[in-house]
């Protein structure tokens, strides 16, 4: 079965950096797409960045492009989200999502079938 295990959330000061990890297992194919989302209370879930396993293609939302970088370590079956120059508005619960048998690096929420538990990121003044 497909499983996603997230880690790396916590408290960070504005302007600082944080790296989130999403360790995945049980994928039936080598072809999949993994994406990062975030959500704050009363707001819609927002897609941030996605990466494809086949060619390493990436896609970023305009709100985080230039500050966040998504990458993967195939040996560790882990996808990372490096977050730099963090702002107060980056405070949210961050989720890792995946769909196997896919190559499109989309940020459409409905595209993904599997989700992690979410990890809280809090940016302080």
mmCIF file of C-alpha atoms in Angstrom:
data_model
loop_
_atom_site.group_PDB
_atom_site.id
_atom_site.type_symbol
_atom_site.label_atom_id
_atom_site.label_comp_id
_atom_site.label_asym_id
_atom_site.label_seq_id
_atom_site.Cartn_x
_atom_site.Cartn_y
_atom_site.Cartn_z
ATOM 1 C CA UNK A 1 0.000 0.000 0.000
ATOM 2 C CA UNK A 2 1.091 3.540 -0.667
ATOM 3 C CA UNK A 3 2.194 5.478 2.388
ATOM 4 C CA UNK A 4 3.458 9.019 2.862
ATOM 5 C CA UNK A 5 5.246 10.052 6.040
ATOM 6 C CA UNK A 6 5.946 13.735 6.572
ATOM 7 C CA UNK A 7 8.406 15.398 8.905
ATOM 8 C CA UNK A 8 10.259 18.664 9.388
ATOM 9 C CA UNK A 9 7.529 21.036 10.504
ATOM 10 C CA UNK A 10 8.041 23.383 13.405
ATOM 11 C CA UNK A 11 8.509 26.958 14.520
ATOM 12 C CA UNK A 12 10.790 29.262 12.576
ATOM 13 C CA UNK A 13 11.438 32.985 12.641
ATOM 14 C CA UNK A 14 10.477 35.163 9.677
ATOM 15 C CA UNK A 15 13.273 35.254 7.136
ATOM 16 C CA UNK A 16 14.506 31.851 8.189
ATOM 17 C CA UNK A 17 14.484 28.491 6.454
ATOM 18 C CA UNK A 18 12.927 25.097 6.973
ATOM 19 C CA UNK A 19 13.042 21.819 5.065
ATOM 20 C CA UNK A 20 10.119 19.434 4.982
ATOM 21 C CA UNK A 21 10.481 15.762 4.106
ATOM 22 C CA UNK A 22 8.007 13.315 2.589
ATOM 23 C CA UNK A 23 9.135 9.707 2.708
ATOM 24 C CA UNK A 24 7.103 7.486 0.425
ATOM 25 C CA UNK A 25 6.735 3.721 0.177
ATOM 26 C CA UNK A 26 4.573 1.087 -1.470
ATOM 27 C CA UNK A 27 4.396 2.757 -4.864
ATOM 28 C CA UNK A 28 3.558 0.055 -7.437
ATOM 29 C CA UNK A 29 5.260 1.893 -10.272
ATOM 30 C CA UNK A 30 8.392 3.957 -10.693
ATOM 31 C CA UNK A 31 6.223 6.566 -12.373
ATOM 32 C CA UNK A 32 4.522 9.001 -9.994
ATOM 33 C CA UNK A 33 4.021 12.637 -9.100
ATOM 34 C CA UNK A 34 4.402 14.096 -5.617
ATOM 35 C CA UNK A 35 3.262 17.557 -4.603
ATOM 36 C CA UNK A 36 3.208 19.833 -1.589
ATOM 37 C CA UNK A 37 0.104 21.675 -0.419
ATOM 38 C CA UNK A 38 -0.714 23.882 2.542
ATOM 39 C CA UNK A 39 -3.870 24.973 4.305
ATOM 40 C CA UNK A 40 -4.817 27.533 6.932
ATOM 41 C CA UNK A 41 -8.119 27.590 8.857
ATOM 42 C CA UNK A 42 -10.957 28.988 6.760
ATOM 43 C CA UNK A 43 -8.952 28.882 3.544
ATOM 44 C CA UNK A 44 -8.802 26.581 0.562
ATOM 45 C CA UNK A 45 -5.918 24.171 0.321
ATOM 46 C CA UNK A 46 -3.172 25.710 -1.793
ATOM 47 C CA UNK A 47 -0.863 23.814 -4.121
ATOM 48 C CA UNK A 48 2.774 24.849 -3.788
ATOM 49 C CA UNK A 49 5.110 22.630 -5.777
ATOM 50 C CA UNK A 50 5.107 19.298 -7.573
ATOM 51 C CA UNK A 51 7.758 16.981 -8.965
ATOM 52 C CA UNK A 52 7.643 14.012 -11.341
ATOM 53 C CA UNK A 53 9.725 10.886 -10.873
ATOM 54 C CA UNK A 54 10.253 10.123 -14.560
ATOM 55 C CA UNK A 55 12.106 13.216 -15.685
ATOM 56 C CA UNK A 56 12.357 15.300 -12.527
ATOM 57 C CA UNK A 57 10.137 18.021 -13.940
ATOM 58 C CA UNK A 58 8.881 20.531 -11.387
ATOM 59 C CA UNK A 59 6.123 23.094 -11.164
ATOM 60 C CA UNK A 60 5.676 25.912 -8.658
ATOM 61 C CA UNK A 61 2.877 28.183 -7.592
ATOM 62 C CA UNK A 62 3.631 31.852 -8.147
ATOM 63 C CA UNK A 63 3.290 32.525 -4.422
ATOM 64 C CA UNK A 64 6.372 30.464 -3.580
ATOM 65 C CA UNK A 65 8.439 30.445 -6.757
ATOM 66 C CA UNK A 66 11.928 31.699 -6.018
ATOM 67 C CA UNK A 67 11.633 30.922 -2.295
ATOM 68 C CA UNK A 68 10.678 27.236 -2.193
ATOM 69 C CA UNK A 69 12.438 24.364 -3.964
ATOM 70 C CA UNK A 70 11.102 20.845 -4.358
ATOM 71 C CA UNK A 71 13.617 18.049 -4.832
ATOM 72 C CA UNK A 72 13.939 14.301 -4.398
ATOM 73 C CA UNK A 73 16.419 11.723 -3.172
ATOM 74 C CA UNK A 74 15.619 8.489 -4.969
ATOM 75 C CA UNK A 75 17.943 6.440 -2.762
ATOM 76 C CA UNK A 76 15.945 7.467 0.304
ATOM 77 C CA UNK A 77 12.529 7.481 -1.396
ATOM 78 C CA UNK A 78 12.063 10.988 -0.100
ATOM 79 C CA UNK A 79 10.831 14.257 -1.549
ATOM 80 C CA UNK A 80 11.851 17.510 0.087
ATOM 81 C CA UNK A 81 10.481 21.012 0.211
ATOM 82 C CA UNK A 82 13.180 23.536 1.007
ATOM 83 C CA UNK A 83 11.564 26.744 2.219
ATOM 84 C CA UNK A 84 13.657 29.904 2.377
ATOM 85 C CA UNK A 85 12.862 33.528 3.201
ATOM 86 C CA UNK A 86 9.829 32.443 5.166
ATOM 87 C CA UNK A 87 7.059 34.946 5.780
ATOM 88 C CA UNK A 88 4.277 35.145 8.342
ATOM 89 C CA UNK A 89 1.762 34.200 5.664
ATOM 90 C CA UNK A 90 3.596 30.913 5.131
ATOM 91 C CA UNK A 91 2.181 29.690 8.436
ATOM 92 C CA UNK A 92 -0.035 26.695 7.654
ATOM 93 C CA UNK A 93 -0.395 22.954 7.834
ATOM 94 C CA UNK A 94 1.690 21.480 5.037
ATOM 95 C CA UNK A 95 0.693 18.274 3.275
ATOM 96 C CA UNK A 96 2.451 15.876 0.949
ATOM 97 C CA UNK A 97 0.329 14.241 -1.754
ATOM 98 C CA UNK A 98 1.004 11.640 -4.438
ATOM 99 C CA UNK A 99 -0.449 9.862 -7.421
ATOM 100 C CA UNK A 100 1.201 6.876 -9.058
ATOM 101 C CA UNK A 101 1.161 6.147 -12.767
ATOM 102 C CA UNK A 102 1.293 9.841 -13.548
ATOM 103 C CA UNK A 103 3.751 12.233 -15.137
ATOM 104 C CA UNK A 104 1.899 15.566 -15.087
ATOM 105 C CA UNK A 105 3.383 17.941 -12.519
ATOM 106 C CA UNK A 106 0.094 19.532 -11.633
ATOM 107 C CA UNK A 107 -1.059 21.379 -8.512
ATOM 108 C CA UNK A 108 -4.699 20.352 -8.837
ATOM 109 C CA UNK A 109 -5.835 18.925 -5.507
ATOM 110 C CA UNK A 110 -8.267 16.439 -7.058
ATOM 111 C CA UNK A 111 -5.474 14.863 -9.080
ATOM 112 C CA UNK A 112 -3.839 13.240 -6.065
ATOM 113 C CA UNK A 113 -4.989 10.013 -4.438
ATOM 114 C CA UNK A 114 -2.737 9.710 -1.392
ATOM 115 C CA UNK A 115 -1.990 12.238 1.321
ATOM 116 C CA UNK A 116 0.263 12.535 4.308
ATOM 117 C CA UNK A 117 -0.956 13.469 7.763
ATOM 118 C CA UNK A 118 0.151 17.090 7.532
ATOM 119 C CA UNK A 119 2.803 18.946 9.491
ATOM 120 C CA UNK A 120 2.450 22.353 11.113
ATOM 121 C CA UNK A 121 4.742 25.173 10.050
ATOM 122 C CA UNK A 122 4.583 28.334 12.136
ATOM 123 C CA UNK A 123 6.504 31.463 11.190
ATOM 124 C CA UNK A 124 6.996 33.947 14.005
ATOM 125 C CA UNK A 125 7.815 37.683 13.753
#
